Short mmCIF file of C-alpha atoms in Angstrom, two decimals:
data_model
loop_
_atom_site.label_atom_id
_atom_site.label_comp_id
_atom_site.label_asym_id
_atom_site.label_seq_id
_atom_site.Cartn_x
_atom_site.Cartn_y
_atom_site.Cartn_z
CA UNK A 1 121.72 63.63 107.71
CA UNK A 2 118.36 65.18 108.50
CA UNK A 3 115.88 62.30 108.30
CA UNK A 4 112.10 62.34 108.60
CA UNK A 5 110.13 59.14 109.19
CA UNK A 6 106.40 59.08 108.59
CA UNK A 7 105.02 56.03 110.32
CA UNK A 8 105.78 54.96 113.88
CA UNK A 9 105.04 51.25 113.58
CA UNK A 10 107.64 48.53 113.99
CA UNK A 11 109.59 49.42 110.83
CA UNK A 12 109.54 53.18 111.28
CA UNK A 13 110.43 53.14 114.97
CA UNK A 14 113.20 50.58 114.48
CA UNK A 15 114.78 52.65 111.72
CA UNK A 16 114.52 55.75 113.89
CA UNK A 17 116.56 54.01 116.58
CA UNK A 18 119.22 52.86 114.14
CA UNK A 19 119.60 56.27 112.53
CA UNK A 20 119.87 58.19 115.78
CA UNK A 21 122.54 55.73 116.95
CA UNK A 22 124.48 56.61 113.82
CA UNK A 23 124.32 60.29 114.73
CA UNK A 24 121.63 61.42 112.29
CA UNK A 25 119.00 64.01 113.19
CA UNK A 26 115.72 62.07 113.11
CA UNK A 27 112.12 63.26 113.28
CA UNK A 28 109.32 60.69 113.52
CA UNK A 29 105.61 61.23 112.99
CA UNK A 30 102.34 59.32 112.82
CA UNK A 31 98.73 60.09 112.02
CA UNK A 32 97.78 60.59 115.67
CA UNK A 33 100.11 63.47 116.52
CA UNK A 34 103.44 63.91 118.30
CA UNK A 35 101.88 63.71 121.76
CA UNK A 36 101.32 59.98 121.14
CA UNK A 37 105.00 59.36 120.36
CA UNK A 38 106.54 60.09 123.76
CA UNK A 39 107.55 56.49 124.44
CA UNK A 40 109.01 55.96 120.96
CA UNK A 41 110.91 59.25 121.12
CA UNK A 42 112.37 58.29 124.50
CA UNK A 43 113.33 54.82 123.31
CA UNK A 44 114.84 55.82 119.96
CA UNK A 45 116.17 59.31 120.57
CA UNK A 46 114.16 60.63 117.62
CA UNK A 47 112.16 63.85 117.86
CA UNK A 48 108.38 63.43 117.88
CA UNK A 49 106.89 65.72 115.24
CA UNK A 50 103.93 66.22 112.94
CA UNK A 51 103.79 64.52 109.55
CA UNK A 52 104.34 67.91 107.94
CA UNK A 53 107.55 68.42 109.90
CA UNK A 54 108.84 64.92 109.12
CA UNK A 55 108.04 65.42 105.43
CA UNK A 56 110.14 68.59 105.49
CA UNK A 57 113.39 66.79 106.40
CA UNK A 58 116.02 68.05 104.00
CA UNK A 59 117.97 64.87 103.26
CA UNK A 60 115.78 61.76 103.56
CA UNK A 61 112.10 61.04 104.14
CA UNK A 62 110.99 57.48 104.83
CA UNK A 63 107.32 56.63 104.41
CA UNK A 64 106.44 53.50 106.39
CA UNK A 65 102.64 53.44 106.40
CA UNK A 66 99.91 51.33 104.78
CA UNK A 67 99.25 52.19 101.14
CA UNK A 68 95.66 53.11 101.99
CA UNK A 69 96.99 55.96 104.14
CA UNK A 70 99.11 57.52 101.37
CA UNK A 71 96.34 59.91 100.33
CA UNK A 72 96.45 61.48 103.82
CA UNK A 73 100.09 62.53 103.55
CA UNK A 74 101.20 66.18 103.26
CA UNK A 75 101.40 65.87 99.48
CA UNK A 76 102.33 69.50 98.80
CA UNK A 77 105.39 69.27 101.05
CA UNK A 78 106.52 65.92 99.65
CA UNK A 79 106.05 66.86 96.01
CA UNK A 80 108.22 69.95 96.48
CA UNK A 81 110.87 68.16 98.55
CA UNK A 82 114.51 67.98 97.48
CA UNK A 83 115.08 64.99 99.78
CA UNK A 84 115.37 61.33 98.89
CA UNK A 85 111.96 59.79 99.54
CA UNK A 86 111.86 56.10 100.45
CA UNK A 87 108.72 53.99 100.24
CA UNK A 88 109.05 51.25 102.85
CA UNK A 89 105.48 50.01 102.60
CA UNK A 90 103.73 47.11 100.94
CA UNK A 91 100.42 46.78 99.18
CA UNK A 92 97.98 44.27 100.64
CA UNK A 93 94.59 44.37 98.90
CA UNK A 94 92.94 42.77 101.93
CA UNK A 95 94.05 45.74 104.05
CA UNK A 96 94.34 48.59 101.55
CA UNK A 97 91.44 47.79 99.24
CA UNK A 98 91.96 47.18 95.54
CA UNK A 99 94.07 49.83 93.82
CA UNK A 100 93.29 49.48 90.13
CA UNK A 101 96.64 50.80 88.85
CA UNK A 102 98.56 48.23 90.88
CA UNK A 103 96.11 45.49 89.95
CA UNK A 104 96.70 46.42 86.30
CA UNK A 105 100.47 46.04 86.51
CA UNK A 106 102.07 49.07 88.19
CA UNK A 107 104.38 48.33 91.09
CA UNK A 108 103.15 49.57 94.43
CA UNK A 109 105.98 52.11 94.60
CA UNK A 110 105.24 53.47 91.12
CA UNK A 111 101.75 54.13 92.42
CA UNK A 112 103.12 55.79 95.58
CA UNK A 113 105.39 58.04 93.50
CA UNK A 114 102.39 59.14 91.46
CA UNK A 115 100.27 59.80 94.55
CA UNK A 116 102.87 61.98 96.29
CA UNK A 117 104.18 63.61 93.11
CA UNK A 118 107.80 62.74 93.88
CA UNK A 119 110.19 59.98 92.73
CA UNK A 120 110.73 57.29 95.35
CA UNK A 121 113.26 54.64 96.25
CA UNK A 122 111.86 51.28 97.34
CA UNK A 123 113.63 49.90 100.42
CA UNK A 124 113.11 48.35 103.86
CA UNK A 125 109.93 46.61 102.71
CA UNK A 126 111.27 43.09 102.24
CA UNK A 127 112.28 42.28 105.81
CA UNK A 128 109.97 41.44 108.69
CA UNK A 129 110.08 43.86 111.61
CA UNK A 130 111.52 41.40 114.18
CA UNK A 131 114.43 40.62 111.84
CA UNK A 132 115.06 44.31 111.18
CA UNK A 133 115.13 44.95 114.91
CA UNK A 134 117.31 42.01 115.97
CA UNK A 135 119.48 40.71 113.13
CA UNK A 136 121.76 43.64 112.31
CA UNK A 137 125.41 42.53 112.41
CA UNK A 138 128.76 44.11 111.46
CA UNK A 139 130.02 44.04 107.89
CA UNK A 140 131.69 40.77 106.98
CA UNK A 141 129.55 38.63 109.30
CA UNK A 142 128.55 35.40 107.58
CA UNK A 143 124.99 35.71 108.90
CA UNK A 144 124.31 39.13 107.41
CA UNK A 145 120.86 39.55 105.86
CA UNK A 146 120.56 41.44 102.58
CA UNK A 147 117.95 44.01 101.55
CA UNK A 148 117.20 45.08 97.99
CA UNK A 149 116.90 48.73 96.95
CA UNK A 150 115.05 49.68 93.78
CA UNK A 151 114.67 53.04 92.07
CA UNK A 152 115.50 55.13 89.04
CA UNK A 153 118.17 57.39 90.54
CA UNK A 154 121.52 55.60 90.97
CA UNK A 155 122.94 58.18 93.38
CA UNK A 156 119.90 58.05 95.63
CA UNK A 157 119.99 54.26 95.63
CA UNK A 158 123.65 54.36 96.60
CA UNK A 159 122.87 56.65 99.55
CA UNK A 160 120.13 54.33 100.82
CA UNK A 161 122.31 51.26 100.31
CA UNK A 162 125.08 52.91 102.34
CA UNK A 163 122.65 53.53 105.20
CA UNK A 164 121.53 49.90 105.09
CA UNK A 165 125.15 48.78 105.34
CA UNK A 166 125.77 51.15 108.26
CA UNK A 167 122.85 49.84 110.30
CA UNK A 168 124.03 46.25 109.88
CA UNK A 169 122.66 44.68 106.71
CA UNK A 170 123.98 44.04 103.22
CA UNK A 171 122.31 45.85 100.32
CA UNK A 172 121.88 44.98 96.68
CA UNK A 173 120.69 47.05 93.73
CA UNK A 174 117.22 45.79 92.91
CA UNK A 175 117.02 47.64 89.61
CA UNK A 176 114.58 50.30 88.47
CA UNK A 177 111.36 51.17 90.25
CA UNK A 178 109.44 49.22 87.61
CA UNK A 179 111.44 46.17 88.68
CA UNK A 180 110.63 46.59 92.37
CA UNK A 181 107.87 43.99 92.01
CA UNK A 182 110.66 41.49 92.72
CA UNK A 183 110.67 42.57 96.37
CA UNK A 184 106.91 42.87 96.79
CA UNK A 185 104.70 40.47 98.79
CA UNK A 186 104.41 37.02 97.27
CA UNK A 187 107.79 37.08 95.51
CA UNK A 188 110.74 34.84 96.52
CA UNK A 189 112.76 37.86 97.71
CA UNK A 190 110.05 39.00 100.13
CA UNK A 191 110.76 38.62 103.85
CA UNK A 192 112.99 35.54 103.61
CA UNK A 193 116.12 36.72 105.52
CA UNK A 194 118.37 35.88 102.57
CA UNK A 195 122.08 36.53 102.28
CA UNK A 196 123.43 38.79 99.56
CA UNK A 197 124.13 36.19 96.88
CA UNK A 198 120.87 34.33 97.42
CA UNK A 199 118.88 37.56 97.30
CA UNK A 200 120.59 38.50 94.03
CA UNK A 201 119.53 35.17 92.55
#
């Protein structure tokens, strides 16, 4: 797959490493420019690019940035994209400021989809970065952590769930995007390193 990752923090860079190990073509970008990504590119095997180039990936684009930075994305490229777009971020009012639509009941990913003008899948947001980086294990391992994937397109969810399985975690269907509040900050499914059955509950 051709995968673009916007956001070079702990989540974005860890995913870049996993995906390149699986043989995918990965481009990673941040807000500071590709020249600042030399170390991450060397470590992960991903190509350091601009946000515009990462947003142009044909198969999958992962957005792993604070919600307050969403308005700075290459919206025109994302809105026209044919790729699966994954929102891996979380809304923290203390960091992002109050977003009235979310405060009034929208899930953070519904808001993201509206901002970028493209449907999104919610994934990779309900695991802390150290666990994502260190707790991947082969399928069938009793200690496997599960991640939930929410969205309105069943085929796209299946693709993301398959990737999660391949990098070393179980995946469950978290329902529609409107139900993705279940994996947002403050909920029992958020960052608890749960197994598959417990996460389903």
